């Protein structure tokens, strides 16, 4: 059996090091749509190497041997591992092949919840059978440092699990995307977090069952309490934040299991997720601490936005839109979640190609929180083979709307809503938005005038003099525009 705390052989450390390098290259590749496929390949290679190495040394086998003769216990353990990997791999393969891009954000949240739950289960397994994990001290009690690792791992994992479940329900439309603000939520949240930290410290002195059980219960509760006050406009940050939590949970599991690869991988995921969350908060003019603290600073009156007004608006047809687009010199396209729902990215790229053949300068504007997860729109446009040099981030293109003949909005809403700049009671107030009101003409594709954005706020852009509302399914409308352009 595996010897407690014994150093693994050199080839294991080398394999884990190579796997870690692959994960770093994967993160580097995933930083750009142009290199994302290469990044995925590096990630797959690194995980494959880490998994194979772990199975060889955790079958279990003596740490001083390379390929020793397996014992019956070794073969039984290896068979159990292979069955678990086979079941998990088969489920993952089926889900990955069937999932629609529109459902990808909630799938990511669901996967984060599984990582968190795995951390909780590993922590409890180590607590119930410490001898198997090699964490017993000379006095027969669990070593103090192992209790810290165990307590923090369970706490982070439980927060990740329950928080990810709430994020999944919000993203899947099973639960309102509006902030759910509980009375005295800040006091409850801070008190619960303080109690968890104090109990983890107390756990190092007393390993009683009630201590670890209370840590687990409070952590599940705080994960729920932290996410329900966060509104739809901030959900991409939440997904990124939960990704970070899942990484730290995995790192905690690595310490408990004495697995270097898990520590490296978890630290990479945790730190990169935290950095991405911070970058997105800066891009949205949000406080990072406010978001991760569960909407800290959001007031109860800011949850639903202003009441809808009956104001005049102008409706157009696909033929009207095609005529204006053909006469334009500069067109900026702003995609959003509605484009993803309609699966309109391919016909949108066809429209861009037709306009470019007519001599129109076409650019795509991507907001940091467009869609339901970081990079959602970038992935969809890359899937449709939109050239990378035509895709621009908010800060790079926002100044060009004053020179744009047409701002073509397809399925976006909150990211073009001027209430973010003017209405302090709005849940999206302070978030940078595209200045589409500065364009000479605005075309806005949405299903009906009755719908609002994910944040539940009406949009003044609908009623501007230069706005033409194109009410239809996004894919059908763009297809009709393409037919008109082709004639």
Coordinates of C-alpha atoms in Angstrom, one line a residue:
X1 CA 0.0 0.0 0.0
X2 CA 1.0 3.6 -0.4
X3 CA 3.4 4.8 2.3
X4 CA 2.2 7.9 4.1
X5 CA 4.1 11.1 3.2
X6 CA 6.8 9.1 1.2
X7 CA 8.2 11.1 -1.6
X8 CA 7.1 9.7 -5.0
X9 CA 9.7 8.5 -7.5
X10 CA 11.5 11.0 -9.7
X11 CA 9.5 10.0 -12.8
X12 CA 6.2 10.8 -11.1
X13 CA 7.4 14.3 -10.2
X14 CA 8.7 14.8 -13.7
X15 CA 5.3 13.6 -15.2
X16 CA 3.4 16.0 -12.9
X17 CA 5.8 18.8 -13.9
X18 CA 5.2 18.2 -17.6
X19 CA 1.4 18.1 -16.9
X20 CA 1.6 21.4 -15.1
X21 CA 3.5 23.0 -18.0
X22 CA 0.7 21.7 -20.3
X23 CA -1.9 23.3 -18.1
X24 CA -0.1 26.6 -18.2
X25 CA 0.2 26.4 -22.0
X26 CA -3.6 25.6 -22.1
X27 CA -4.4 28.7 -20.1
X28 CA -2.2 30.8 -22.4
X29 CA -3.9 29.3 -25.5
X30 CA -7.4 29.8 -24.1
X31 CA -6.6 33.5 -23.7
X32 CA -7.4 34.1 -27.4
X33 CA -10.0 32.6 -29.8
X34 CA -7.2 32.2 -32.4
X35 CA -5.3 29.8 -30.2
X36 CA -8.1 28.3 -28.1
X37 CA -8.1 24.9 -29.9
X38 CA -4.4 24.5 -29.3
X39 CA -5.0 25.5 -25.7
X40 CA -7.6 22.8 -25.4
X41 CA -5.2 20.2 -26.8
X42 CA -2.6 21.1 -24.3
X43 CA -5.1 20.8 -21.5
X44 CA -6.2 17.4 -22.7
X45 CA -2.6 16.2 -22.9
X46 CA -1.8 17.5 -19.5
X47 CA -4.9 15.9 -17.9
X48 CA -4.3 12.7 -19.7
X49 CA -0.7 12.5 -18.4
X50 CA -1.7 13.5 -14.8
X51 CA -4.5 10.9 -14.8
X52 CA -2.3 8.1 -16.1
X53 CA 0.5 8.9 -13.7
X54 CA -1.9 9.0 -10.8
X55 CA -3.5 5.7 -11.6
X56 CA 0.0 4.1 -11.8
X57 CA 1.0 5.4 -8.3
X58 CA -2.4 5.2 -6.6
X59 CA -3.4 1.7 -7.7
X60 CA -1.8 1.5 -5.0
X61 CA 1.9 0.5 -5.6
X62 CA 5.0 0.9 -3.4
X63 CA 6.4 4.4 -4.0
X64 CA 9.9 3.2 -4.5
X65 CA 9.1 1.0 -7.5
X66 CA 8.4 1.8 -11.1
X67 CA 6.2 -1.1 -12.3
X68 CA 6.1 -3.7 -9.5
X69 CA 4.2 -6.9 -9.7
X70 CA 0.6 -6.0 -8.8
X71 CA -1.1 -7.6 -5.8
X72 CA -4.8 -8.6 -5.8
X73 CA -5.5 -5.5 -3.8
X74 CA -3.7 -3.4 -6.4
X75 CA -5.7 -4.9 -9.2
X76 CA -9.0 -4.5 -7.4
X77 CA -8.2 -0.8 -6.7
X78 CA -7.1 -0.2 -10.2
X79 CA -10.3 -1.8 -11.5
X80 CA -12.4 0.5 -9.3
X81 CA -10.6 3.5 -10.6
X82 CA -11.0 2.5 -14.2
X83 CA -14.7 1.9 -13.7
X84 CA -15.2 5.3 -12.1
X85 CA -13.1 7.0 -14.9
X86 CA -15.1 5.1 -17.5
X87 CA -18.5 6.1 -16.1
X88 CA -17.5 9.7 -15.6
X89 CA -15.8 9.9 -19.1
X90 CA -18.9 8.3 -20.8
X91 CA -21.3 10.8 -19.1
X92 CA -19.0 13.7 -19.9
X93 CA -18.7 12.6 -23.6
X94 CA -22.5 12.3 -24.0
X95 CA -23.2 15.6 -22.4
X96 CA -20.5 17.4 -24.4
X97 CA -21.8 16.0 -27.7
X98 CA -25.4 16.9 -26.9
X99 CA -25.1 20.2 -25.2
X100 CA -26.2 23.3 -27.1
X101 CA -24.0 26.4 -27.0
X102 CA -26.9 28.3 -25.4
X103 CA -26.8 25.8 -22.5
X104 CA -23.0 26.0 -22.0
X105 CA -23.0 28.6 -19.2
X106 CA -25.3 26.4 -17.0
X107 CA -23.3 23.3 -17.9
X108 CA -20.1 25.1 -16.7
X109 CA -21.9 26.0 -13.4
X110 CA -23.1 22.4 -13.1
X111 CA -19.5 21.1 -13.6
X112 CA -18.2 23.5 -11.0
X113 CA -20.8 22.1 -8.5
X114 CA -19.4 18.6 -9.1
X115 CA -15.9 19.7 -8.3
X116 CA -17.1 21.3 -5.1
X117 CA -19.0 18.2 -4.1
X118 CA -16.0 16.0 -4.8
X119 CA -13.9 18.2 -2.5
X120 CA -16.5 17.7 0.3
X121 CA -16.7 14.0 -0.2
X122 CA -12.9 13.6 -0.2
X123 CA -12.6 15.7 3.0
X124 CA -15.2 13.5 4.7
X125 CA -13.6 10.3 3.5
X126 CA -10.3 11.5 5.0
X127 CA -12.0 12.4 8.3
X128 CA -13.8 9.0 8.5
X129 CA -10.8 6.9 7.5
X130 CA -7.6 9.0 8.2
X131 CA -5.3 5.9 8.2
X132 CA -6.0 5.3 4.5
X133 CA -4.9 8.9 3.8
X134 CA -1.8 8.7 5.9
X135 CA -2.8 11.7 8.0
X136 CA -2.7 10.2 11.5
X137 CA -0.1 11.6 14.0
X138 CA 1.9 9.6 16.5
X139 CA -0.9 10.1 19.1
X140 CA -3.4 8.5 16.9
X141 CA -5.3 11.7 16.1
X142 CA -5.5 13.5 12.7
X143 CA -2.5 15.8 12.3
X144 CA -3.3 19.5 12.9
X145 CA -2.1 20.6 9.4
X146 CA -4.3 17.9 7.8
X147 CA -7.3 19.2 9.8
X148 CA -6.7 22.7 8.4
X149 CA -6.5 21.3 4.8
X150 CA -9.6 19.1 5.4
X151 CA -11.6 21.9 7.0
X152 CA -10.8 24.5 4.3
X153 CA -11.3 22.0 1.5
X154 CA -14.7 21.0 2.8
X155 CA -15.7 24.6 3.3
X156 CA -14.5 25.8 -0.1
X157 CA -16.0 22.7 -1.8
X158 CA -19.4 23.2 -0.1
X159 CA -19.5 26.9 -1.0
X160 CA -18.7 26.0 -4.6
X161 CA -21.3 23.3 -4.7
X162 CA -24.3 25.2 -3.4
X163 CA -23.3 28.5 -5.1
X164 CA -22.9 26.7 -8.4
X165 CA -26.4 25.0 -8.0
X166 CA -27.9 28.5 -7.5
X167 CA -26.0 29.8 -10.5
X168 CA -27.2 26.9 -12.6
X169 CA -30.8 27.5 -11.6
X170 CA -30.5 31.2 -12.5
X171 CA -28.8 30.6 -15.8
X172 CA -31.2 27.8 -16.8
X173 CA -34.2 30.0 -16.1
X174 CA -35.4 27.8 -13.3
X175 CA -35.0 30.7 -10.9
X176 CA -35.4 34.5 -11.3
X177 CA -32.3 36.2 -12.6
X178 CA -33.2 39.3 -10.5
X179 CA -31.3 39.8 -7.2
X180 CA -33.0 38.1 -4.2
X181 CA -32.2 40.4 -1.3
X182 CA -32.7 38.9 2.2
X183 CA -33.1 41.2 5.2
X184 CA -29.8 41.7 7.1
X185 CA -28.1 39.6 4.5
X186 CA -24.7 41.3 5.0
X187 CA -24.7 40.6 8.7
X188 CA -25.8 37.0 8.1
X189 CA -23.1 36.5 5.4
X190 CA -20.3 38.0 7.4
X191 CA -21.4 36.2 10.6
X192 CA -21.6 32.9 8.8
X193 CA -18.2 33.3 7.1
X194 CA -16.6 34.3 10.5
X195 CA -18.2 31.3 12.2
X196 CA -16.8 28.9 9.5
X197 CA -13.2 30.3 9.9
X198 CA -13.5 30.1 13.7
X199 CA -14.7 26.5 13.5
X200 CA -11.9 25.5 11.1
X201 CA -9.4 27.0 13.7
X202 CA -11.2 25.1 16.5
X203 CA -11.1 21.9 14.4
X204 CA -7.3 21.9 14.7
X205 CA -7.8 21.5 18.5
X206 CA -10.9 19.3 18.5
X207 CA -11.7 16.8 15.8
X208 CA -15.2 16.0 17.1
X209 CA -17.8 15.1 14.5
X210 CA -20.1 18.0 15.4
X211 CA -17.3 20.5 14.4
X212 CA -16.8 19.2 10.9
X213 CA -20.5 18.6 10.4
X214 CA -21.2 22.3 11.4
X215 CA -18.5 23.5 9.0
X216 CA -20.1 21.6 6.2
X217 CA -23.6 22.7 6.9
X218 CA -22.6 26.4 7.3
X219 CA -20.6 26.3 4.1
X220 CA -23.4 24.8 2.1
X221 CA -25.6 27.6 3.5
X222 CA -23.2 30.5 2.7
X223 CA -22.8 29.3 -0.9
X224 CA -26.5 29.7 -1.3
X225 CA -26.6 33.0 0.5
X226 CA -23.7 34.5 -1.5
X227 CA -25.2 33.9 -4.9
X228 CA -28.9 34.6 -4.6
X229 CA -28.4 38.4 -4.2
X230 CA -26.4 38.6 -7.4
X231 CA -28.4 39.8 -10.4
X232 CA -28.3 38.6 -14.0
X233 CA -26.0 41.4 -15.2
X234 CA -23.3 40.0 -13.0
X235 CA -23.7 36.3 -13.7
X236 CA -20.7 36.0 -16.0
X237 CA -18.6 37.2 -13.1
X238 CA -20.2 34.7 -10.9
X239 CA -19.4 31.9 -13.3
X240 CA -15.8 33.0 -13.4
X241 CA -15.7 33.4 -9.6
X242 CA -17.1 29.8 -9.1
X243 CA -14.5 28.6 -11.5
X244 CA -11.9 30.1 -9.2
X245 CA -13.6 28.5 -6.1
X246 CA -13.6 25.1 -7.8
X247 CA -9.8 25.4 -8.5
X248 CA -9.1 26.2 -4.8
X249 CA -11.3 23.2 -3.8
X250 CA -9.3 21.0 -6.1
X251 CA -6.1 22.3 -4.6
X252 CA -7.3 21.5 -1.1
X253 CA -8.2 18.0 -2.3
X254 CA -4.6 17.7 -3.6
X255 CA -3.2 18.5 -0.2
X256 CA -5.4 15.9 1.5
X257 CA -4.5 13.3 -1.1
X258 CA -0.8 14.3 -1.2
X259 CA -1.2 14.7 -5.0
X260 CA 1.1 17.3 -6.5
X261 CA -0.8 17.4 -9.8
X262 CA -4.0 18.3 -8.2
X263 CA -2.4 21.1 -6.1
X264 CA -0.8 22.6 -9.3
X265 CA -3.9 22.3 -11.3
X266 CA -6.2 23.7 -8.6
X267 CA -3.9 26.6 -8.0
X268 CA -3.7 27.4 -11.7
X269 CA -7.5 27.3 -12.1
X270 CA -8.1 29.2 -8.8
X271 CA -5.7 32.0 -9.5
X272 CA -6.6 32.4 -13.2
X273 CA -10.3 32.4 -12.3
X274 CA -9.8 35.0 -9.7
X275 CA -7.8 37.2 -12.1
X276 CA -10.4 36.9 -14.7
X277 CA -13.2 37.8 -12.2
X278 CA -11.2 40.9 -11.2
X279 CA -10.6 41.9 -14.9
X280 CA -14.3 41.5 -15.6
X281 CA -15.3 43.5 -12.6
X282 CA -13.0 46.3 -13.6
X283 CA -14.5 46.2 -17.1
X284 CA -18.0 46.5 -15.7
X285 CA -17.0 49.2 -13.1
X286 CA -18.0 46.8 -10.4
X287 CA -16.3 46.3 -7.0
X288 CA -14.7 42.8 -6.9
X289 CA -15.3 42.6 -3.2
X290 CA -18.9 43.6 -3.7
X291 CA -19.6 40.8 -6.2
X292 CA -17.8 38.0 -4.3
X293 CA -19.5 39.1 -1.1
X294 CA -22.9 38.5 -2.6
X295 CA -24.0 41.8 -4.1
X296 CA -22.7 43.8 -1.2
X297 CA -23.9 47.4 -1.6
X298 CA -26.9 46.5 -3.8
X299 CA -29.9 48.1 -2.3
X300 CA -33.4 46.6 -2.1
X301 CA -34.9 49.2 -4.3
X302 CA -32.5 48.4 -7.2
X303 CA -33.7 45.0 -8.0
X304 CA -36.3 45.5 -10.7
X305 CA -35.5 48.7 -12.6
X306 CA -38.0 51.4 -13.6
X307 CA -41.5 50.5 -14.7
X308 CA -42.1 50.1 -18.4
X309 CA -43.7 53.0 -20.2
X310 CA -46.0 53.1 -23.2
X311 CA -43.9 55.1 -25.6
X312 CA -43.8 55.4 -29.4
X313 CA -41.4 53.2 -31.3
X314 CA -40.6 52.4 -34.9
X315 CA -40.9 48.9 -36.5
X316 CA -39.0 47.9 -39.6
X317 CA -38.8 44.9 -42.0
X318 CA -35.9 42.8 -43.3
X319 CA -36.1 44.7 -46.6
X320 CA -35.9 48.1 -44.8
X321 CA -32.9 46.9 -42.8
X322 CA -31.1 45.5 -45.9
X323 CA -31.6 48.8 -47.8
X324 CA -30.1 50.8 -44.9
X325 CA -27.2 48.4 -44.4
X326 CA -26.3 48.5 -48.1
X327 CA -26.1 52.2 -48.1
X328 CA -23.8 52.3 -45.0
X329 CA -20.1 52.7 -44.9
X330 CA -19.5 51.5 -41.3
X331 CA -21.6 48.9 -39.5
X332 CA -20.9 47.7 -36.0
X333 CA -22.6 44.5 -34.9
X334 CA -23.3 43.9 -31.2
X335 CA -24.3 40.2 -30.5
X336 CA -25.9 39.0 -27.3
X337 CA -27.5 36.0 -25.7
X338 CA -30.5 36.2 -28.0
X339 CA -28.2 35.4 -30.9
X340 CA -27.0 32.4 -29.0
X341 CA -30.6 31.2 -28.3
X342 CA -31.5 31.6 -31.9
X343 CA -28.3 30.0 -33.1
X344 CA -27.9 32.9 -35.5
X345 CA -24.1 33.2 -35.5
X346 CA -23.6 31.5 -38.8
X347 CA -26.2 33.6 -40.7
X348 CA -24.9 36.7 -39.0
X349 CA -21.4 35.9 -40.4
X350 CA -23.0 35.4 -43.9
X351 CA -24.6 38.9 -43.5
X352 CA -21.3 40.3 -42.7
X353 CA -19.7 38.7 -45.7
X354 CA -22.5 40.1 -48.0
X355 CA -22.0 43.6 -46.6
X356 CA -18.2 43.4 -47.1
X357 CA -18.7 42.3 -50.7
X358 CA -20.8 45.5 -51.1
X359 CA -17.9 47.6 -49.8
X360 CA -19.2 48.0 -46.2
X361 CA -16.8 48.1 -43.3
X362 CA -18.1 45.5 -40.8
X363 CA -16.9 45.1 -37.2
X364 CA -18.2 43.1 -34.2
X365 CA -18.3 44.6 -30.7
X366 CA -18.1 42.2 -27.8
X367 CA -19.0 43.3 -24.3
X368 CA -17.2 41.5 -21.4
X369 CA -20.5 40.2 -20.0
X370 CA -22.4 39.6 -23.2
X371 CA -24.1 36.2 -22.9
X372 CA -24.0 34.2 -19.7
X373 CA -20.4 33.3 -19.2
X374 CA -16.9 34.9 -20.0
X375 CA -16.1 34.7 -23.7
X376 CA -19.5 33.4 -24.7
X377 CA -19.9 35.6 -27.7
X378 CA -16.2 35.1 -28.8
X379 CA -16.8 31.4 -28.8
X380 CA -19.9 31.7 -30.9
X381 CA -18.3 34.0 -33.5
X382 CA -15.3 31.8 -33.7
X383 CA -17.6 28.8 -34.3
X384 CA -19.0 30.7 -37.2
X385 CA -15.5 31.5 -38.6
X386 CA -15.8 35.2 -38.1
X387 CA -12.3 36.7 -38.7
X388 CA -10.6 37.5 -35.4
X389 CA -9.4 40.9 -36.6
X390 CA -13.0 42.0 -37.0
X391 CA -13.9 41.3 -33.4
X392 CA -13.3 44.1 -30.8
X393 CA -13.7 44.5 -27.1
X394 CA -15.7 47.3 -25.6
X395 CA -12.9 49.7 -24.8
X396 CA -11.4 49.3 -28.2
X397 CA -14.5 50.1 -30.2
X398 CA -16.8 52.2 -28.1
X399 CA -15.3 55.4 -29.5
X400 CA -16.2 54.4 -33.0
X401 CA -20.0 54.5 -32.7
X402 CA -20.0 58.2 -33.4
X403 CA -18.7 57.4 -36.9
X404 CA -20.9 54.3 -37.4
X405 CA -23.7 54.5 -39.9
X406 CA -25.5 51.5 -38.3
X407 CA -25.3 49.8 -34.9
X408 CA -26.8 46.4 -35.5
X409 CA -27.9 44.8 -32.2
X410 CA -28.8 41.2 -32.3
X411 CA -30.1 39.6 -29.1
X412 CA -28.2 42.0 -26.7
X413 CA -30.0 44.3 -24.3
X414 CA -28.3 45.2 -21.0
X415 CA -25.0 45.9 -22.6
X416 CA -26.5 48.7 -24.8
X417 CA -28.8 50.1 -22.1
X418 CA -28.1 53.7 -21.3
X419 CA -29.8 53.3 -17.9
X420 CA -26.3 52.0 -16.8
X421 CA -25.1 55.6 -17.3
X422 CA -28.1 57.6 -16.0
X423 CA -30.3 55.6 -13.6
X424 CA -28.8 55.2 -10.2
X425 CA -31.7 52.9 -9.2
X426 CA -31.0 50.5 -12.0
X427 CA -29.3 47.2 -11.1
X428 CA -26.9 47.7 -14.0
X429 CA -25.9 51.3 -13.0
X430 CA -22.2 51.9 -13.4
X431 CA -21.6 49.1 -15.9
X432 CA -19.9 50.4 -19.0
X433 CA -22.2 49.9 -22.1
X434 CA -21.9 50.4 -25.8
X435 CA -22.7 54.0 -26.9
X436 CA -25.1 52.9 -29.6
X437 CA -27.1 56.1 -29.2
X438 CA -24.3 57.9 -31.0
X439 CA -24.7 55.9 -34.2
X440 CA -26.6 57.4 -37.1
X441 CA -29.0 54.5 -37.2
X442 CA -29.7 51.6 -34.8
X443 CA -31.3 48.3 -35.7
X444 CA -32.5 46.2 -32.8
X445 CA -33.4 42.6 -33.2
X446 CA -35.6 41.1 -30.5
X447 CA -38.5 38.8 -30.3
X448 CA -41.1 41.3 -29.0
X449 CA -41.4 44.6 -27.3
X450 CA -42.6 42.8 -24.1
X451 CA -39.2 41.3 -23.3
X452 CA -36.5 42.9 -21.3
X453 CA -32.8 42.0 -20.7
X454 CA -31.6 39.5 -18.1
X455 CA -31.4 42.2 -15.6
X456 CA -35.1 42.9 -16.1
X457 CA -34.7 46.6 -17.1
X458 CA -36.5 48.5 -19.9
X459 CA -34.2 50.0 -22.5
X460 CA -34.5 53.6 -23.8
X461 CA -32.7 52.6 -27.0
X462 CA -36.0 51.0 -28.2
X463 CA -37.6 54.4 -28.4
X464 CA -34.9 56.5 -29.9
X465 CA -35.7 58.3 -33.2
X466 CA -32.9 56.6 -35.1
X467 CA -33.9 53.1 -33.8
X468 CA -35.6 50.5 -36.0
X469 CA -37.0 47.6 -34.1
X470 CA -36.8 44.3 -36.0
X471 CA -39.2 42.0 -34.1
X472 CA -38.7 38.4 -34.9
X473 CA -36.5 35.3 -34.2
X474 CA -33.0 36.5 -34.6
X475 CA -32.0 33.8 -37.1
X476 CA -35.1 34.2 -39.2
X477 CA -34.7 38.0 -39.3
X478 CA -31.0 37.8 -40.4
X479 CA -31.9 35.1 -43.0
X480 CA -34.5 37.4 -44.5
X481 CA -32.0 40.3 -44.5
X482 CA -29.5 38.1 -46.3
X483 CA -32.1 37.2 -48.9
X484 CA -32.8 40.9 -49.5
X485 CA -29.1 41.7 -49.7
X486 CA -28.5 39.0 -52.2
X487 CA -31.1 40.3 -54.6

